[in-house]
Amino acid sequence: MSDSPWRDRIVAPDADGLSRAAGLLKSGSVVAFPTETVYGLGADAFSESAVGEIYRLKNRPTWNPLIVHVADVAAARSLAAAWPDRAEELAARFWPGPLTLVVRRAPRLPGIGAANDTVAVRVPAHPVALDLLRASGLPLAAPSANRSEGISPTTAEHVVRSLPDVPMVLDGGPCSWGIESTVLDLTGDVPRLLRPGALGLRALREVAGPIALPVAETADGAARSSPGMSRRHYAPRARVILCEDVREVERGGLAEPVGVLAYEGGDGAEVLSSDPREYAADLYAALHRLDDAGFATILVQEPPRTEDWLAVRDRLSRSAA
Ligand code: AMP
Ligand code: MG
């Protein structure tokens, strides 16, 4: 990396780096920063032009709205037209952390993407993200810092490789969760899961009570069309094929070379943990490595069809779409 042309964009999150990053954000530019889930590409959520720059850099379709990151619960409340008791309870239990809440949007915040009357908010747990939120004093709209549909970044280097024009990336090391936040819609009577993610449903139900799941997810653990989410997403350059037993796949028609992503003792170019949290933490980095190794096809051993694997199965099914 030392002689790479990107090196000067990757900045240590010390006092100088944070103040430069905050300066860029306050002047309407974008900055990539670490969160505990994945790296985000942030912009002032109050500036329509700054938010527009995120969509341009990522080539993200404008119908897909962004999560707004804030420093604390009070800041989240100030962006909402209504803050239900359930939001207060969930925030008290899970923030800072990988849970995004969708609530009615305060009129002073511009609509983001196609989300006309709602806003998605969360308080991230990564110290650098919190430092940046405080240093800038802004709510930061931030999707994952990668080209639209690509693999989410879990290191600063992933960011500059996917977005070579990004002005700055604060380097906070590898993300601890490595998979996006769980998105919960609180605008109806019953909380509704919009996207399975890092925070599991079991923990969520303890506070939120029953949660409505998209029908396809209850059936086979593979999400279909939750609002605002494209079917194909999280995709490497290689073609991804999910299979129960990779040894039984007929390889004749597959583009070569063929790589295998397995878990628990399976044979493969990449073997991940059989623990869903550890698997999720390594998944995107493994897909990046398989792409870099030049595989044209990646056979993925399907994880178990249990709720613990919901978020991983969602991401794998989208990367294979
Ligand atoms: P990303 O920023 O790529 O991690 O994706 C953000 C996720 O949050 C997508 O699934 C969006 O559809 C969802 N999201 C963001 N804002 C809203 C909103 N106002 N209403 C519903 N979903 C939202
Ligand atoms: Mg994303």
Coordinates of N, CA, C and O in Angstrom, one line a residue, residues 159-227:
V159 N -12.5 0.7 0.7 CA -13.2 1.9 0.3 C -12.5 2.5 -0.9 O -13.2 2.8 -2.0
V160 N -11.2 2.8 -0.8 CA -10.5 3.5 -1.9 C -10.5 2.7 -3.2 O -10.5 3.2 -4.3
R161 N -10.5 1.3 -3.0 CA -10.5 0.5 -4.2 C -11.9 0.6 -4.9 O -11.9 0.5 -6.2
S162 N -12.9 0.7 -4.2 CA -14.3 0.7 -4.8 C -14.6 2.1 -5.2 O -15.4 2.3 -6.2
L163 N -14.2 3.1 -4.5 CA -14.5 4.5 -4.8 C -13.2 5.3 -5.0 O -12.8 6.1 -4.1
P164 N -12.5 5.2 -6.1 CA -11.2 5.8 -6.2 C -11.3 7.4 -6.1 O -10.3 8.0 -5.9
D165 N -12.5 7.9 -6.3 CA -12.6 9.4 -6.3 C -13.0 9.9 -4.9 O -13.2 11.1 -4.7
V166 N -13.0 9.1 -3.9 CA -13.5 9.5 -2.5 C -12.4 10.5 -2.0 O -11.2 10.3 -2.2
P167 N -12.8 11.7 -1.5 CA -11.9 12.7 -1.1 C -11.0 12.2 0.1 O -9.9 12.6 0.2
M168 N -11.6 11.5 1.1 CA -10.9 11.1 2.3 C -11.6 9.9 2.9 O -12.8 9.8 2.9
V169 N -10.7 9.0 3.5 CA -11.2 7.9 4.3 C -10.5 7.9 5.6 O -9.3 7.9 5.7
L170 N -11.3 8.0 6.7 CA -10.7 7.9 8.0 C -10.5 6.4 8.3 O -11.4 5.6 8.1
D171 N -9.3 6.0 8.7 CA -8.9 4.6 8.9 C -9.1 4.2 10.3 O -8.4 4.6 11.2
G172 N -10.2 3.4 10.5 CA -10.4 2.9 11.9 C -10.2 1.4 12.0 O -10.7 0.7 12.9
G173 N -9.4 0.8 11.1 CA -9.1 -0.6 11.1 C -10.3 -1.4 10.6 O -11.3 -0.8 10.2
P174 N -10.3 -2.7 10.7 CA -11.4 -3.6 10.2 C -12.6 -3.4 11.1 O -12.5 -3.2 12.3
C175 N -13.8 -3.5 10.5 CA -15.0 -3.3 11.2 C -15.3 -4.6 12.0 O -15.1 -5.7 11.6
S176 N -15.8 -4.4 13.3 CA -16.0 -5.5 14.2 C -17.2 -6.4 13.8 O -17.1 -7.6 13.8
W177 N -18.3 -5.8 13.4 CA -19.4 -6.6 13.0 C -19.3 -7.1 11.5 O -19.7 -8.2 11.2
G178 N -18.9 -6.2 10.6 CA -18.6 -6.6 9.2 C -19.9 -6.8 8.4 O -19.8 -7.3 7.3
I179 N -21.1 -6.5 8.9 CA -22.3 -6.6 8.2 C -23.2 -5.5 8.6 O -23.1 -5.0 9.7
E180 N -24.1 -5.1 7.7 CA -24.9 -3.8 7.9 C -25.8 -4.0 9.1 O -26.2 -5.1 9.6
S181 N -26.3 -2.8 9.5 CA -27.3 -2.7 10.7 C -28.6 -3.4 10.3 O -29.0 -3.5 9.2
T182 N -29.3 -3.8 11.4 CA -30.7 -4.3 11.2 C -31.6 -3.1 11.1 O -31.4 -2.1 11.9
V183 N -32.5 -3.1 10.1 CA -33.4 -1.9 9.9 C -34.8 -2.3 10.3 O -35.4 -3.2 9.8
L184 N -35.3 -1.5 11.3 CA -36.6 -1.8 11.8 C -37.6 -0.6 11.6 O -37.2 0.5 12.0
D185 N -38.7 -0.8 11.0 CA -39.7 0.3 10.7 C -40.7 0.4 11.9 O -41.4 -0.6 12.2
L186 N -40.6 1.6 12.5 CA -41.5 1.8 13.7 C -42.7 2.7 13.4 O -43.4 3.2 14.3
T187 N -43.0 2.9 12.1 CA -44.1 3.8 11.7 C -45.5 3.1 11.8 O -46.5 3.8 11.8
G188 N -45.6 1.8 11.9 CA -46.9 1.1 12.0 C -47.1 0.7 13.4 O -46.4 1.0 14.4
D189 N -48.2 -0.1 13.6 CA -48.6 -0.6 14.9 C -47.6 -1.6 15.4 O -47.2 -1.7 16.6
V190 N -47.2 -2.5 14.5 CA -46.2 -3.6 14.8 C -44.9 -3.3 14.1 O -44.8 -2.9 13.0
P191 N -43.8 -3.3 14.9 CA -42.5 -3.1 14.3 C -42.2 -4.1 13.1 O -42.6 -5.2 13.2
R192 N -41.6 -3.5 12.0 CA -41.5 -4.4 10.8 C -40.0 -4.4 10.5 O -39.4 -3.4 10.4
L193 N -39.5 -5.6 10.2 CA -38.1 -5.8 9.8 C -38.0 -5.4 8.3 O -38.7 -6.0 7.5
L194 N -37.2 -4.4 8.0 CA -37.0 -4.0 6.6 C -35.7 -4.7 6.1 O -35.6 -4.9 4.9
R195 N -34.7 -4.9 7.0 CA -33.5 -5.5 6.6 C -32.9 -6.3 7.7 O -32.6 -5.7 8.8
P196 N -32.7 -7.6 7.6 CA -32.0 -8.3 8.7 C -30.6 -7.8 8.7 O -30.0 -7.4 7.7
G197 N -30.0 -7.8 9.9 CA -28.6 -7.3 10.0 C -27.9 -7.7 11.2 O -28.3 -8.8 11.8
A198 N -26.9 -7.0 11.6 CA -26.0 -7.4 12.7 C -26.7 -7.7 14.0 O -26.4 -8.7 14.6
L199 N -27.7 -6.9 14.3 CA -28.4 -7.2 15.6 C -29.5 -8.2 15.3 O -30.4 -8.1 14.5
G200 N -29.4 -9.3 16.1 CA -30.3 -10.5 15.8 C -31.7 -10.2 16.3 O -32.0 -9.4 17.2
L201 N -32.7 -11.0 15.7 CA -34.1 -10.8 16.1 C -34.4 -11.2 17.5 O -35.3 -10.6 18.1
R202 N -33.7 -12.2 18.0 CA -34.0 -12.7 19.4 C -33.9 -11.5 20.4 O -34.7 -11.2 21.2
A203 N -32.7 -10.8 20.3 CA -32.4 -9.7 21.2 C -33.5 -8.6 20.9 O -34.0 -8.0 21.9
L204 N -33.8 -8.4 19.7 CA -34.7 -7.3 19.3 C -36.1 -7.5 19.9 O -36.8 -6.6 20.4
R205 N -36.6 -8.8 19.8 CA -37.9 -9.1 20.3 C -38.1 -8.9 21.8 O -39.1 -8.6 22.3
E206 N -36.9 -9.1 22.5 CA -37.0 -8.9 24.0 C -37.5 -7.5 24.3 O -38.1 -7.3 25.4
V207 N -37.1 -6.5 23.5 CA -37.5 -5.2 23.8 C -38.7 -4.7 22.9 O -39.6 -4.1 23.4
A208 N -38.7 -5.1 21.6 CA -39.7 -4.6 20.7 C -41.0 -5.5 20.7 O -42.0 -5.1 20.2
G209 N -41.0 -6.7 21.3 CA -42.1 -7.6 21.2 C -42.1 -8.2 19.8 O -41.1 -8.3 19.1
P210 N -43.3 -8.7 19.4 CA -43.4 -9.3 18.1 C -43.0 -8.4 16.9 O -43.2 -7.2 17.0
I211 N -42.3 -9.0 16.0 CA -41.8 -8.2 14.8 C -42.3 -8.8 13.5 O -42.3 -10.1 13.4
A212 N -42.9 -8.0 12.7 CA -43.4 -8.5 11.4 C -42.2 -8.7 10.4 O -41.3 -7.8 10.3
L213 N -42.1 -9.9 9.8 CA -41.0 -10.2 8.9 C -41.6 -10.2 7.5 O -42.7 -10.6 7.2
P214 N -40.7 -9.8 6.5 CA -41.1 -10.0 5.1 C -41.4 -11.5 4.8 O -40.7 -12.3 5.4
V215 N -42.5 -11.7 4.1 CA -43.0 -13.1 3.9 C -41.9 -14.1 3.5 O -41.7 -15.1 4.0
A216 N -41.1 -13.6 2.5 CA -40.1 -14.5 1.9 C -39.1 -14.9 2.9 O -38.5 -16.0 2.9
E217 N -38.8 -14.0 3.9 CA -37.8 -14.4 4.9 C -38.2 -15.4 5.9 O -37.4 -16.2 6.3
T218 N -39.5 -15.4 6.2 CA -40.0 -16.4 7.1 C -40.0 -17.8 6.4 O -39.7 -18.8 7.0
A219 N -40.2 -17.8 5.1 CA -40.3 -19.0 4.3 C -38.9 -19.7 4.2 O -38.8 -20.9 4.6
D220 N -37.9 -19.0 3.7 CA -36.7 -19.7 3.5 C -35.4 -19.0 3.9 O -34.3 -19.3 3.5
G221 N -35.6 -17.9 4.6 CA -34.5 -17.2 5.1 C -33.8 -16.3 4.0 O -32.8 -15.7 4.3
A222 N -34.3 -16.3 2.8 CA -33.7 -15.5 1.8 C -34.7 -14.3 1.5 O -35.7 -14.5 1.0
A223 N -34.2 -13.1 1.8 CA -35.1 -11.9 1.6 C -35.4 -11.7 0.1 O -34.6 -11.9 -0.7
R224 N -36.5 -11.2 -0.1 CA -36.9 -10.8 -1.5 C -36.9 -9.2 -1.6 O -35.9 -8.6 -1.6
S225 N -38.1 -8.6 -1.5 CA -38.1 -7.2 -1.8 C -38.5 -6.4 -0.6 O -39.7 -6.0 -0.6
S226 N -37.7 -6.2 0.4 CA -38.0 -5.2 1.4 C -37.9 -3.8 0.8 O -37.1 -3.6 -0.1
P227 N -38.7 -2.9 1.3 CA -38.7 -1.6 0.6 C -37.3 -0.9 0.5 O -36.5 -1.0 1.5

